[in-house]
mmCIF file of C-alpha atoms in Angstrom:
data_model
loop_
_atom_site.group_PDB
_atom_site.id
_atom_site.type_symbol
_atom_site.label_atom_id
_atom_site.label_comp_id
_atom_site.label_asym_id
_atom_site.label_seq_id
_atom_site.Cartn_x
_atom_site.Cartn_y
_atom_site.Cartn_z
ATOM 1 C CA UNK A 1 20.087 -99.457 39.364
ATOM 2 C CA UNK A 2 20.179 -96.901 36.503
ATOM 3 C CA UNK A 3 16.890 -98.307 35.106
ATOM 4 C CA UNK A 4 15.164 -97.877 38.462
ATOM 5 C CA UNK A 5 16.421 -94.276 38.799
ATOM 6 C CA UNK A 6 15.280 -93.463 35.274
ATOM 7 C CA UNK A 7 11.924 -95.028 35.955
ATOM 8 C CA UNK A 8 11.548 -93.008 39.161
ATOM 9 C CA UNK A 9 12.537 -89.812 37.416
ATOM 10 C CA UNK A 10 9.943 -90.442 34.742
ATOM 11 C CA UNK A 11 7.239 -91.139 37.374
ATOM 12 C CA UNK A 12 8.124 -87.943 39.344
ATOM 13 C CA UNK A 13 8.055 -85.832 36.158
ATOM 14 C CA UNK A 14 4.651 -87.243 35.171
ATOM 15 C CA UNK A 15 3.234 -86.678 38.675
ATOM 16 C CA UNK A 16 4.578 -83.115 38.627
ATOM 17 C CA UNK A 17 2.538 -82.370 35.478
ATOM 18 C CA UNK A 18 -0.703 -83.235 37.287
ATOM 19 C CA UNK A 19 -1.109 -79.714 38.779
ATOM 20 C CA UNK A 20 -4.422 -78.053 38.636
ATOM 21 C CA UNK A 21 -4.779 -76.498 35.200
ATOM 22 C CA UNK A 22 -6.208 -72.986 35.068
ATOM 23 C CA UNK A 23 -9.906 -72.806 34.261
ATOM 24 C CA UNK A 24 -11.127 -70.578 31.448
ATOM 25 C CA UNK A 25 -12.438 -67.242 32.574
ATOM 26 C CA UNK A 26 -15.764 -67.461 30.788
ATOM 27 C CA UNK A 27 -19.210 -66.796 31.994
ATOM 28 C CA UNK A 28 -20.849 -70.153 32.536
ATOM 29 C CA UNK A 29 -24.319 -68.669 32.677
ATOM 30 C CA UNK A 30 -26.093 -69.391 29.388
ATOM 31 C CA UNK A 31 -28.719 -66.997 28.203
ATOM 32 C CA UNK A 32 -31.212 -68.185 25.611
ATOM 33 C CA UNK A 33 -33.148 -65.887 23.375
ATOM 34 C CA UNK A 34 -36.505 -66.538 21.837
ATOM 35 C CA UNK A 35 -36.726 -65.678 18.161
ATOM 36 C CA UNK A 36 -38.598 -62.441 19.008
ATOM 37 C CA UNK A 37 -36.097 -61.261 21.541
ATOM 38 C CA UNK A 38 -33.190 -61.972 19.229
ATOM 39 C CA UNK A 39 -34.875 -59.973 16.442
ATOM 40 C CA UNK A 40 -35.356 -57.052 18.808
ATOM 41 C CA UNK A 41 -31.685 -57.050 19.780
ATOM 42 C CA UNK A 42 -30.561 -57.123 16.138
ATOM 43 C CA UNK A 43 -33.202 -54.763 14.897
ATOM 44 C CA UNK A 44 -36.313 -55.491 12.920
ATOM 45 C CA UNK A 45 -35.322 -53.514 9.817
ATOM 46 C CA UNK A 46 -33.918 -55.783 7.129
ATOM 47 C CA UNK A 47 -30.736 -54.724 5.341
ATOM 48 C CA UNK A 48 -29.086 -56.162 2.237
ATOM 49 C CA UNK A 49 -25.280 -56.055 1.929
ATOM 50 C CA UNK A 50 -23.735 -57.516 -1.243
ATOM 51 C CA UNK A 51 -20.122 -58.574 -1.671
ATOM 52 C CA UNK A 52 -18.893 -59.545 -5.133
ATOM 53 C CA UNK A 53 -15.669 -60.826 -6.617
ATOM 54 C CA UNK A 54 -14.859 -61.183 -10.299
ATOM 55 C CA UNK A 55 -12.624 -64.126 -11.301
ATOM 56 C CA UNK A 56 -12.294 -64.709 -15.020
ATOM 57 C CA UNK A 57 -15.755 -64.659 -16.524
ATOM 58 C CA UNK A 58 -17.490 -65.556 -13.291
ATOM 59 C CA UNK A 59 -18.873 -63.290 -10.562
ATOM 60 C CA UNK A 60 -18.974 -64.672 -7.048
ATOM 61 C CA UNK A 61 -21.689 -63.011 -5.027
ATOM 62 C CA UNK A 62 -22.431 -63.158 -1.307
ATOM 63 C CA UNK A 63 -25.544 -61.492 0.146
ATOM 64 C CA UNK A 64 -25.906 -60.694 3.790
ATOM 65 C CA UNK A 65 -29.481 -60.017 4.925
ATOM 66 C CA UNK A 66 -30.077 -59.453 8.591
ATOM 67 C CA UNK A 67 -33.413 -60.669 9.927
ATOM 68 C CA UNK A 68 -33.983 -63.040 6.967
ATOM 69 C CA UNK A 69 -33.297 -66.715 6.267
ATOM 70 C CA UNK A 70 -33.820 -68.621 3.058
ATOM 71 C CA UNK A 71 -34.353 -71.709 5.126
ATOM 72 C CA UNK A 72 -37.731 -70.313 6.237
ATOM 73 C CA UNK A 73 -38.937 -70.204 2.612
ATOM 74 C CA UNK A 74 -39.965 -66.588 2.896
ATOM 75 C CA UNK A 75 -38.552 -65.406 -0.430
ATOM 76 C CA UNK A 76 -35.777 -65.422 -2.996
ATOM 77 C CA UNK A 77 -33.283 -63.188 -4.731
ATOM 78 C CA UNK A 78 -34.182 -61.776 -8.138
ATOM 79 C CA UNK A 79 -30.939 -61.288 -10.033
ATOM 80 C CA UNK A 80 -30.749 -59.262 -13.250
ATOM 81 C CA UNK A 81 -27.714 -58.965 -15.490
ATOM 82 C CA UNK A 82 -27.953 -55.993 -17.836
ATOM 83 C CA UNK A 83 -31.705 -55.857 -17.161
ATOM 84 C CA UNK A 84 -32.339 -59.535 -17.974
ATOM 85 C CA UNK A 85 -33.524 -61.737 -15.071
ATOM 86 C CA UNK A 86 -31.787 -65.026 -14.416
ATOM 87 C CA UNK A 87 -33.265 -67.919 -12.445
ATOM 88 C CA UNK A 88 -34.500 -67.045 -8.939
ATOM 89 C CA UNK A 89 -31.794 -67.606 -6.285
ATOM 90 C CA UNK A 90 -32.760 -69.190 -2.941
ATOM 91 C CA UNK A 91 -29.366 -69.014 -1.184
ATOM 92 C CA UNK A 92 -27.164 -66.227 0.094
ATOM 93 C CA UNK A 93 -24.018 -67.111 -1.954
ATOM 94 C CA UNK A 94 -23.984 -67.929 -5.657
ATOM 95 C CA UNK A 95 -21.973 -67.630 -8.826
ATOM 96 C CA UNK A 96 -22.994 -65.880 -12.043
ATOM 97 C CA UNK A 97 -21.073 -67.893 -14.615
ATOM 98 C CA UNK A 98 -19.658 -67.277 -18.101
ATOM 99 C CA UNK A 99 -20.390 -63.610 -18.600
ATOM 100 C CA UNK A 100 -19.117 -62.172 -21.905
ATOM 101 C CA UNK A 101 -16.321 -59.632 -21.966
ATOM 102 C CA UNK A 102 -17.295 -56.002 -21.188
ATOM 103 C CA UNK A 103 -19.118 -54.064 -18.474
ATOM 104 C CA UNK A 104 -22.279 -55.518 -16.908
ATOM 105 C CA UNK A 105 -24.850 -54.003 -14.574
ATOM 106 C CA UNK A 106 -26.004 -56.461 -11.949
ATOM 107 C CA UNK A 107 -29.097 -55.849 -9.815
ATOM 108 C CA UNK A 108 -30.065 -58.018 -6.832
ATOM 109 C CA UNK A 109 -33.447 -57.608 -5.166
ATOM 110 C CA UNK A 110 -34.956 -59.554 -2.261
ATOM 111 C CA UNK A 111 -38.424 -60.735 -3.198
ATOM 112 C CA UNK A 112 -41.269 -62.378 -1.327
ATOM 113 C CA UNK A 113 -42.687 -65.634 -2.699
ATOM 114 C CA UNK A 114 -45.721 -63.719 -3.959
ATOM 115 C CA UNK A 115 -43.406 -61.818 -6.452
ATOM 116 C CA UNK A 116 -43.670 -58.778 -4.150
ATOM 117 C CA UNK A 117 -40.531 -56.814 -3.228
ATOM 118 C CA UNK A 118 -39.097 -56.491 0.261
ATOM 119 C CA UNK A 119 -37.808 -53.066 -0.921
ATOM 120 C CA UNK A 120 -34.186 -54.277 -0.579
ATOM 121 C CA UNK A 121 -32.176 -53.808 -3.771
ATOM 122 C CA UNK A 122 -28.498 -53.458 -4.596
ATOM 123 C CA UNK A 123 -26.918 -52.700 -7.948
ATOM 124 C CA UNK A 124 -23.282 -52.797 -9.006
ATOM 125 C CA UNK A 125 -21.235 -52.718 -12.224
ATOM 126 C CA UNK A 126 -18.537 -55.284 -12.995
ATOM 127 C CA UNK A 127 -16.076 -55.507 -15.864
ATOM 128 C CA UNK A 128 -15.058 -58.838 -17.496
ATOM 129 C CA UNK A 129 -11.723 -58.595 -19.285
#
């Protein structure tokens, strides 16, 4: 008898949990943008924002460039450390490794594949201790 009562109590509690769950209050209407429309909403002027972090002798760099994608093959980053260019960078995040101790001037410029500048350049100074 106890087993039957326990079984019925379990069944009733499971059935009680079957209430309608609230639906999320999101807009179900999806809006798609063509590439041109998306560019107009963001703005057509490119901007370069650089974040850097020094850890040991390495500099971790992240570049945010609105209206530009390295996947399109439209250019690269020219990186100079103390005026000396390192290999062209074709991604937004990278590491400059094994810098010697002291202060270093780092310049990052967005370039077109034809070695022509997009006129986007950022410079900063870091110190390796």
